[in-house]
Short mmCIF file of C-alpha atoms in Angstrom, two decimals:
data_model
loop_
_atom_site.label_atom_id
_atom_site.label_comp_id
_atom_site.label_asym_id
_atom_site.label_seq_id
_atom_site.Cartn_x
_atom_site.Cartn_y
_atom_site.Cartn_z
CA MET A 1 -183.89 66.11 71.17
CA GLU A 2 -181.50 63.49 69.86
CA GLU A 3 -178.01 64.62 68.89
CA ASN A 4 -175.38 62.99 66.77
CA PHE A 5 -171.86 62.66 68.18
CA ASN A 6 -168.94 62.40 65.77
CA PRO A 7 -165.56 60.85 66.65
CA VAL A 8 -162.88 63.40 67.45
CA ALA A 9 -160.01 61.37 68.93
CA GLN A 10 -159.25 57.78 69.90
CA THR A 11 -156.40 56.47 72.05
CA ARG A 12 -155.56 52.93 73.07
CA ALA A 13 -154.95 51.99 76.68
CA ASN A 14 -151.30 52.06 77.72
CA TYR A 15 -151.72 49.50 80.52
CA TYR A 16 -153.54 46.25 81.22
CA THR A 17 -154.75 44.27 84.25
CA PRO A 18 -153.04 40.86 84.47
CA GLY A 19 -155.30 37.94 85.32
CA SER A 20 -158.50 39.83 84.57
CA PRO A 21 -161.14 38.25 82.27
CA VAL A 22 -161.86 41.68 80.76
CA GLN A 23 -159.39 44.27 79.50
CA PHE A 24 -159.64 48.00 78.90
CA VAL A 25 -158.96 48.54 75.17
CA CYS A 26 -159.32 52.22 74.27
CA VAL A 27 -161.00 55.54 75.02
CA GLU A 28 -162.84 57.52 72.37
CA LEU A 29 -163.82 61.20 72.46
CA LEU A 30 -166.94 62.27 70.61
CA LYS A 31 -168.35 65.73 69.94
CA GLY A 32 -172.01 66.67 69.49
CA ASP A 33 -172.89 68.35 66.19
CA VAL A 34 -175.45 70.66 67.92
CA SER A 35 -174.33 71.34 71.48
CA GLY A 36 -170.60 70.88 70.85
CA GLU A 37 -170.24 68.91 74.08
CA HIS A 38 -167.66 66.16 74.45
CA ALA A 39 -168.73 62.61 75.26
CA VAL A 40 -166.31 60.00 76.65
CA CYS A 41 -166.83 56.39 75.54
CA LEU A 42 -164.74 53.45 76.81
CA THR A 43 -164.20 50.16 75.00
CA PHE A 44 -163.56 46.83 76.74
CA LYS A 45 -162.93 43.28 75.52
CA ASN A 46 -163.89 39.92 76.94
CA ILE A 47 -160.72 37.78 76.88
CA SER A 48 -162.17 34.93 78.98
CA ARG A 49 -163.91 31.74 77.82
CA VAL A 50 -167.27 32.59 79.42
CA THR A 51 -170.01 35.12 78.69
CA LEU A 52 -169.83 38.32 80.75
CA THR A 53 -173.03 39.87 82.04
CA ALA A 54 -171.89 43.01 83.92
CA LEU A 55 -168.87 45.21 84.62
CA GLU A 56 -168.16 47.89 87.21
CA ILE A 57 -165.39 50.45 86.66
CA HIS A 58 -163.99 53.61 88.23
CA PHE A 59 -162.90 56.42 85.86
CA LYS A 60 -161.27 59.81 86.18
CA CYS A 61 -161.29 62.51 83.46
CA LYS A 62 -158.83 65.42 83.43
CA GLY A 63 -158.87 68.71 81.53
CA VAL A 64 -156.16 70.64 79.73
CA ASP A 65 -154.74 72.15 82.91
CA GLY A 66 -154.65 68.76 84.70
CA VAL A 67 -157.69 69.53 86.84
CA ILE A 68 -160.02 66.56 87.45
CA LEU A 69 -163.27 67.27 85.65
CA CYS A 70 -165.07 64.12 86.76
CA GLU A 71 -164.30 61.11 89.00
CA ASP A 72 -167.04 58.54 89.36
CA LYS A 73 -168.07 54.90 89.00
CA PHE A 74 -169.93 53.45 86.04
CA GLU A 75 -171.79 50.15 85.65
CA TYR A 76 -172.36 48.19 82.45
CA ARG A 77 -175.45 46.06 83.10
CA ASP A 78 -177.52 43.49 81.18
CA LEU A 79 -174.63 42.43 79.01
CA GLN A 80 -174.22 39.26 76.99
CA VAL A 81 -170.62 39.62 75.86
CA LYS A 82 -169.19 36.45 74.37
CA PRO A 83 -165.48 35.55 74.41
CA GLY A 84 -163.42 37.84 72.15
CA GLU A 85 -166.14 40.49 71.72
CA LEU A 86 -165.81 44.24 72.35
CA PHE A 87 -168.37 46.25 74.32
CA GLY A 88 -168.94 49.66 75.90
CA GLN A 89 -168.11 51.76 72.84
CA ASP A 90 -171.77 52.91 72.52
CA ASP A 91 -172.21 54.07 76.13
CA ALA A 92 -171.02 57.54 77.17
CA VAL A 93 -169.70 57.56 80.73
CA PHE A 94 -169.25 61.35 80.89
CA ILE A 95 -170.38 64.42 78.89
CA THR A 96 -168.86 67.86 79.32
CA ALA A 97 -168.39 71.08 77.39
CA LYS A 98 -164.73 71.34 78.43
CA ALA A 99 -161.85 69.76 76.57
CA ILE A 100 -160.59 66.43 77.98
CA THR A 101 -156.95 65.39 77.69
CA SER A 102 -156.72 62.12 79.65
CA VAL A 103 -158.89 59.38 81.11
CA ASP A 104 -157.88 56.93 83.84
CA VAL A 105 -159.88 53.68 84.09
CA THR A 106 -159.73 51.10 86.88
CA LEU A 107 -161.57 47.76 86.68
CA CYS A 108 -163.54 46.99 89.86
CA ASN A 109 -165.84 43.95 89.45
CA VAL A 110 -166.81 41.74 86.53
CA TYR A 111 -169.78 39.36 86.55
CA ASN A 112 -170.59 36.07 84.87
CA GLY A 113 -174.16 35.49 85.92
CA LYS A 114 -174.05 35.24 89.71
CA ARG A 115 -170.30 34.75 89.81
CA VAL A 116 -168.22 37.86 90.46
CA VAL A 117 -164.47 38.49 90.15
CA HIS A 118 -163.05 41.34 92.23
CA LEU A 119 -160.31 43.24 90.39
CA ASP A 120 -159.69 46.13 92.79
CA GLY A 121 -156.58 44.55 94.33
CA ILE A 122 -154.85 43.74 91.02
CA LYS A 123 -152.04 46.12 90.15
CA ARG A 124 -152.05 47.33 86.57
CA VAL A 125 -149.01 46.82 84.33
CA ARG A 126 -147.67 49.49 81.97
CA LEU A 127 -147.47 48.44 78.32
CA PRO A 128 -144.44 49.27 76.14
CA ALA A 129 -145.17 51.72 73.36
CA PRO A 130 -145.70 50.08 69.94
CA ARG A 131 -143.14 50.77 67.21
CA ARG A 132 -144.39 52.69 64.19
CA LEU A 133 -143.59 51.30 60.73
CA ALA A 134 -142.19 53.40 57.91
CA PRO A 135 -144.89 54.59 55.46
CA GLU A 136 -143.48 52.51 52.58
CA LEU A 137 -143.30 49.38 54.70
CA GLN A 138 -146.79 50.03 56.05
CA LYS A 139 -148.30 50.21 52.57
CA ALA A 140 -146.47 47.06 51.48
CA LEU A 141 -147.63 45.15 54.56
CA GLU A 142 -151.25 46.28 54.09
CA ALA A 143 -151.16 45.19 50.45
CA ARG A 144 -149.71 41.79 51.34
CA MET A 145 -152.18 41.15 54.19
CA ASN A 146 -155.11 42.75 52.27
CA ARG A 147 -156.04 44.90 55.28
CA THR A 148 -155.78 48.55 56.30
CA GLY A 149 -154.57 50.22 59.46
CA LEU A 150 -151.44 48.07 59.92
CA LYS A 151 -149.28 50.92 61.22
CA TYR A 152 -147.13 49.18 63.84
CA GLN A 153 -144.47 46.51 64.00
CA PRO A 154 -145.74 43.20 65.47
CA GLN A 155 -143.98 42.45 68.75
CA VAL A 156 -144.04 39.51 71.15
CA PHE A 157 -143.51 40.04 74.88
CA GLU A 158 -143.60 37.88 77.95
CA ASN A 159 -147.04 39.20 78.93
CA GLY A 160 -148.61 39.28 75.44
CA TRP A 161 -148.14 40.46 71.86
CA TYR A 162 -148.83 43.53 69.74
CA CYS A 163 -150.67 43.25 66.45
CA ALA A 164 -149.80 45.48 63.51
CA CYS A 165 -153.06 47.36 64.05
CA GLY A 166 -151.88 48.39 67.53
CA ALA A 167 -154.12 46.02 69.52
CA PHE A 168 -152.47 44.34 72.50
CA HIS A 169 -153.38 40.73 73.30
CA PRO A 170 -152.35 39.58 76.80
CA THR A 171 -151.31 36.02 77.50
CA GLU A 172 -154.63 35.43 79.27
CA GLU A 173 -156.39 35.77 75.91
CA ASP A 174 -154.45 32.76 74.54
CA THR A 175 -154.96 33.43 70.83
CA VAL A 176 -152.90 34.01 67.69
CA TYR A 177 -155.71 35.86 65.92
CA CYS A 178 -156.32 39.57 66.40
CA SER A 179 -159.94 40.14 67.43
CA GLU A 180 -159.90 43.67 65.96
CA CYS A 181 -158.33 43.34 62.51
CA GLY A 182 -158.44 39.55 62.09
CA CYS A 183 -154.71 39.10 61.33
CA ASP A 184 -152.93 35.86 62.11
CA ARG A 185 -149.84 36.60 64.21
CA ILE A 186 -147.67 33.96 62.50
CA LEU A 187 -148.67 34.99 58.97
CA LEU A 188 -148.21 38.64 59.89
CA GLN A 189 -144.68 38.06 61.12
CA ASN A 190 -143.76 35.98 58.07
CA ALA A 191 -145.11 38.68 55.74
CA LEU A 192 -143.08 41.38 57.46
CA ASN A 193 -139.94 39.22 57.40
CA THR A 194 -140.40 38.67 53.68
CA LEU A 195 -140.65 42.43 53.09
CA LEU A 196 -137.48 43.04 55.09
CA GLN A 197 -135.40 40.37 53.33
CA PRO A 198 -134.29 42.49 50.31
CA ALA A 199 -132.57 44.91 52.73
CA ALA A 200 -129.79 42.38 53.43
CA PRO A 201 -128.55 38.95 52.24
CA ALA A 202 -130.53 36.01 53.51
CA ASP A 203 -127.64 34.56 55.52
CA GLU A 204 -127.13 37.84 57.36
CA MET A 205 -130.79 38.73 57.93
CA GLU A 206 -131.86 38.74 61.54
CA MET A 207 -135.38 37.73 62.49
CA PRO A 208 -136.40 40.20 65.20
CA LEU A 209 -139.96 38.95 65.31
CA ASN A 210 -138.93 35.38 66.16
CA ALA A 211 -136.54 36.49 68.88
CA PRO A 212 -137.25 35.46 72.48
CA ALA A 213 -139.81 37.54 74.20
CA ALA A 214 -138.44 40.60 75.87
CA PRO A 215 -138.79 40.73 79.62
CA ALA A 216 -141.97 42.28 80.83
CA ALA A 217 -141.76 45.94 81.73
CA PRO A 218 -141.77 46.48 85.49
CA ALA A 219 -144.87 47.87 87.06
CA ALA A 220 -144.74 51.64 86.93
CA VAL A 221 -146.74 54.43 88.45
CA GLU A 222 -150.23 54.27 87.00
CA GLU A 223 -150.87 57.05 84.54
CA PRO A 224 -154.15 57.84 82.78
CA THR A 225 -154.61 57.19 79.10
CA ARG A 226 -154.00 60.44 77.24
CA ILE A 227 -156.33 61.42 74.42
CA VAL A 228 -154.68 62.87 71.33
CA GLY A 229 -156.25 64.14 68.15
CA ALA A 230 -155.44 63.11 64.65
CA ALA A 231 -151.79 64.01 64.20
CA PRO A 232 -150.25 64.78 60.79
CA ALA A 233 -148.56 61.92 59.08
CA ALA A 234 -145.02 61.43 60.26
CA PRO A 235 -142.26 61.98 57.66
CA ALA A 236 -140.97 58.94 55.95
CA ALA A 237 -138.24 57.39 58.02
CA PRO A 238 -135.55 55.38 56.27
CA VAL A 239 -135.84 51.65 56.71
CA GLU A 240 -133.16 50.56 59.12
CA GLU A 241 -130.80 47.98 57.74
CA PRO A 242 -130.00 45.05 60.02
CA THR A 243 -126.58 45.02 61.55
CA ARG A 244 -124.14 43.04 59.48
CA VAL A 245 -121.91 40.68 61.37
CA VAL A 246 -118.51 40.35 59.75
CA GLY A 247 -116.05 37.83 61.10
CA ALA A 248 -112.55 38.95 61.99
CA PRO A 249 -109.97 38.13 59.26
CA VAL A 250 -107.81 35.13 59.99
CA TYR A 251 -104.08 35.69 59.70
CA GLU A 252 -101.67 32.80 59.31
CA PRO A 253 -98.47 33.26 61.35
CA LYS A 254 -95.41 33.70 59.21
CA ALA A 255 -92.09 32.13 60.06
CA ASP A 256 -89.80 34.69 61.61
CA PRO A 257 -86.50 35.15 59.78
CA ILE A 258 -83.45 33.88 61.57
CA GLN A 259 -82.22 36.66 63.78
CA PRO A 260 -78.52 36.99 64.47
CA VAL A 261 -77.40 36.20 67.97
CA SER A 262 -77.51 39.36 70.04
CA GLU A 263 -74.02 40.53 70.88
CA PRO A 264 -73.04 42.07 74.17
CA THR A 265 -71.91 45.69 74.22
CA ARG A 266 -68.88 47.24 75.81
CA VAL A 267 -67.98 50.81 76.71
CA LEU A 268 -64.74 52.33 75.38
CA ASP A 269 -62.88 55.00 77.28
CA ALA A 270 -61.29 58.12 75.80
CA SER A 271 -57.93 56.47 75.00
CA VAL A 272 -59.55 53.85 72.85
CA ARG A 273 -61.88 56.33 71.14
CA ALA A 274 -58.94 58.53 70.06
CA PRO A 275 -58.09 56.59 66.84
CA LEU A 276 -61.70 56.91 65.62
CA SER A 277 -62.70 59.27 62.77
CA GLY A 278 -62.94 63.00 63.26
CA ALA A 279 -66.71 62.96 63.51
CA ALA A 280 -66.57 60.18 66.08
CA ALA A 281 -63.68 61.81 68.04
CA ALA A 282 -65.55 65.10 68.22
CA ASP A 283 -68.34 63.37 70.10
CA GLU A 284 -67.33 63.48 73.75
CA GLY A 285 -70.29 61.40 74.90
CA THR A 286 -69.99 57.78 75.82
CA ARG A 287 -70.41 55.62 72.71
CA VAL A 288 -71.59 52.07 72.84
CA ILE A 289 -70.32 49.71 70.13
CA PRO A 290 -70.76 45.96 69.84
CA THR A 291 -67.85 43.70 70.71
CA ARG A 292 -66.48 41.14 68.35
CA ARG A 293 -68.40 37.96 68.15
CA LEU A 294 -66.67 35.21 70.04
CA ALA A 295 -66.30 31.81 68.47
CA PRO A 296 -68.44 29.20 70.18
CA VAL A 297 -66.55 26.87 72.49
CA ARG A 298 -66.98 23.26 71.47
CA GLN A 299 -67.43 20.75 74.24
CA PRO A 300 -65.29 17.59 73.95
CA ALA A 301 -67.17 14.48 73.09
CA PRO A 302 -67.75 12.22 76.07
CA VAL A 303 -65.41 9.21 76.29
CA GLU A 304 -67.24 5.95 76.34
CA GLU A 305 -66.08 3.55 79.01
CA ASP A 306 -65.06 0.03 78.10
CA GLU A 307 -67.77 -2.38 79.03
CA GLU A 308 -65.14 -5.07 79.76
CA TYR A 309 -63.35 -2.96 82.35
CA GLU A 310 -63.39 -4.70 85.71
CA ASP A 311 -62.83 -3.14 89.10
CA ASN A 312 -60.43 -4.83 91.57
CA ARG A 313 -63.10 -4.63 94.20
CA ASP A 314 -65.31 -7.07 92.31
CA SER A 315 -63.00 -10.04 93.16
CA VAL A 316 -63.10 -9.33 96.93
CA ALA A 317 -66.89 -9.07 96.88
CA GLU A 318 -67.13 -12.32 94.98
CA ALA A 319 -64.92 -14.11 97.56
CA LEU A 320 -66.97 -12.79 100.47
CA ILE A 321 -70.18 -13.92 98.84
CA ARG A 322 -68.72 -17.42 98.27
CA TRP A 323 -67.12 -18.20 101.70
CA VAL A 324 -69.09 -16.24 104.29
CA PRO A 325 -72.20 -18.49 104.24
CA PRO A 326 -70.42 -21.84 104.77
CA ILE A 327 -68.12 -20.43 107.51
CA THR A 328 -71.13 -19.01 109.30
CA ALA A 329 -72.91 -22.37 109.14
CA ILE A 330 -69.87 -24.22 110.58
CA LEU A 331 -69.56 -21.77 113.48
CA CYS A 332 -73.22 -22.10 114.35
CA ALA A 333 -72.97 -25.91 114.30
CA ALA A 334 -69.90 -25.87 116.58
CA ILE A 335 -71.60 -23.60 119.09
CA ALA A 336 -74.65 -25.83 119.15
CA LEU A 337 -72.51 -28.98 119.62
CA CYS A 338 -70.62 -27.38 122.53
CA GLY A 339 -73.82 -26.47 124.22
CA PHE A 340 -75.23 -29.96 123.82
CA VAL A 341 -72.08 -31.65 125.29
CA TYR A 342 -72.04 -29.20 128.21
CA TYR A 343 -75.64 -29.86 129.22
CA GLN A 344 -75.29 -33.68 128.83
CA PHE A 345 -72.03 -34.45 130.56
CA VAL A 346 -71.12 -31.52 132.76
CA LEU A 347 -74.47 -30.78 134.29
#
């Protein structure tokens, strides 16, 4: 007998497998309208540029008390999944009467015809949690984009980007269009920036969506994707105003008034303090009073020397300079002549 299964809860994957041509998107929990059993369905997406024909996974389902209810492998065969398409949401990998709280999925092998890509050795990367928009901003963004379900703030990371619908698109997908809601990432960011502009002047508005991508979150311990039911709507949170940057006031230095020259102090003994007033004489402590200001001592102007003044030693130097050269030449000539006569006539 056929049985209809109705959706009970849906949770997106909180991790992804870098470099894989297929990504785990979400887990959905269904409940039969007759038997009341729970069926687990997994959704995957082809982010490559080729058609996928098969996929092998390993999954683990846990109950409320953390006990593993089922751990097994599952194969999706005879597929013709084109690039950007979702698949697997119609196939139940596990059916149980017990409540399921979390599902852990590991990609094993993916096939493209006879070609196979082994994914067992790739370490999964934890995704940062998406930021929820305020209800007023959510409604305004949905009206501007003419779509529903835009609950989250678009974010750009080093390893991918979040759409407002909550879908994560890794860098391997290489697209600016969301394959689930159809939003354009650039138009979505511009629409949100326009809605945030009235909160602050245009020259002070920061553009968080155009900021550089935040560093990728480090690989953490792999945790299963937890399944949660429909939670009540969160209370309206006030829209956060951007931080205003105010420059420090500039102060112009004022000219300091001319301060009197500090005067030295001197200590008076008891004999000098005696003639002071009664109140001052009654004070037996040592009092310090300034001394009288001394008149500045003027330095005499320098006396300029007469340029025509002549030293007596200049005449002696002039005489030496005049007569020493000729006398020296005569003496040298006489010595040379004596030597010549001696060698010619004596020897």
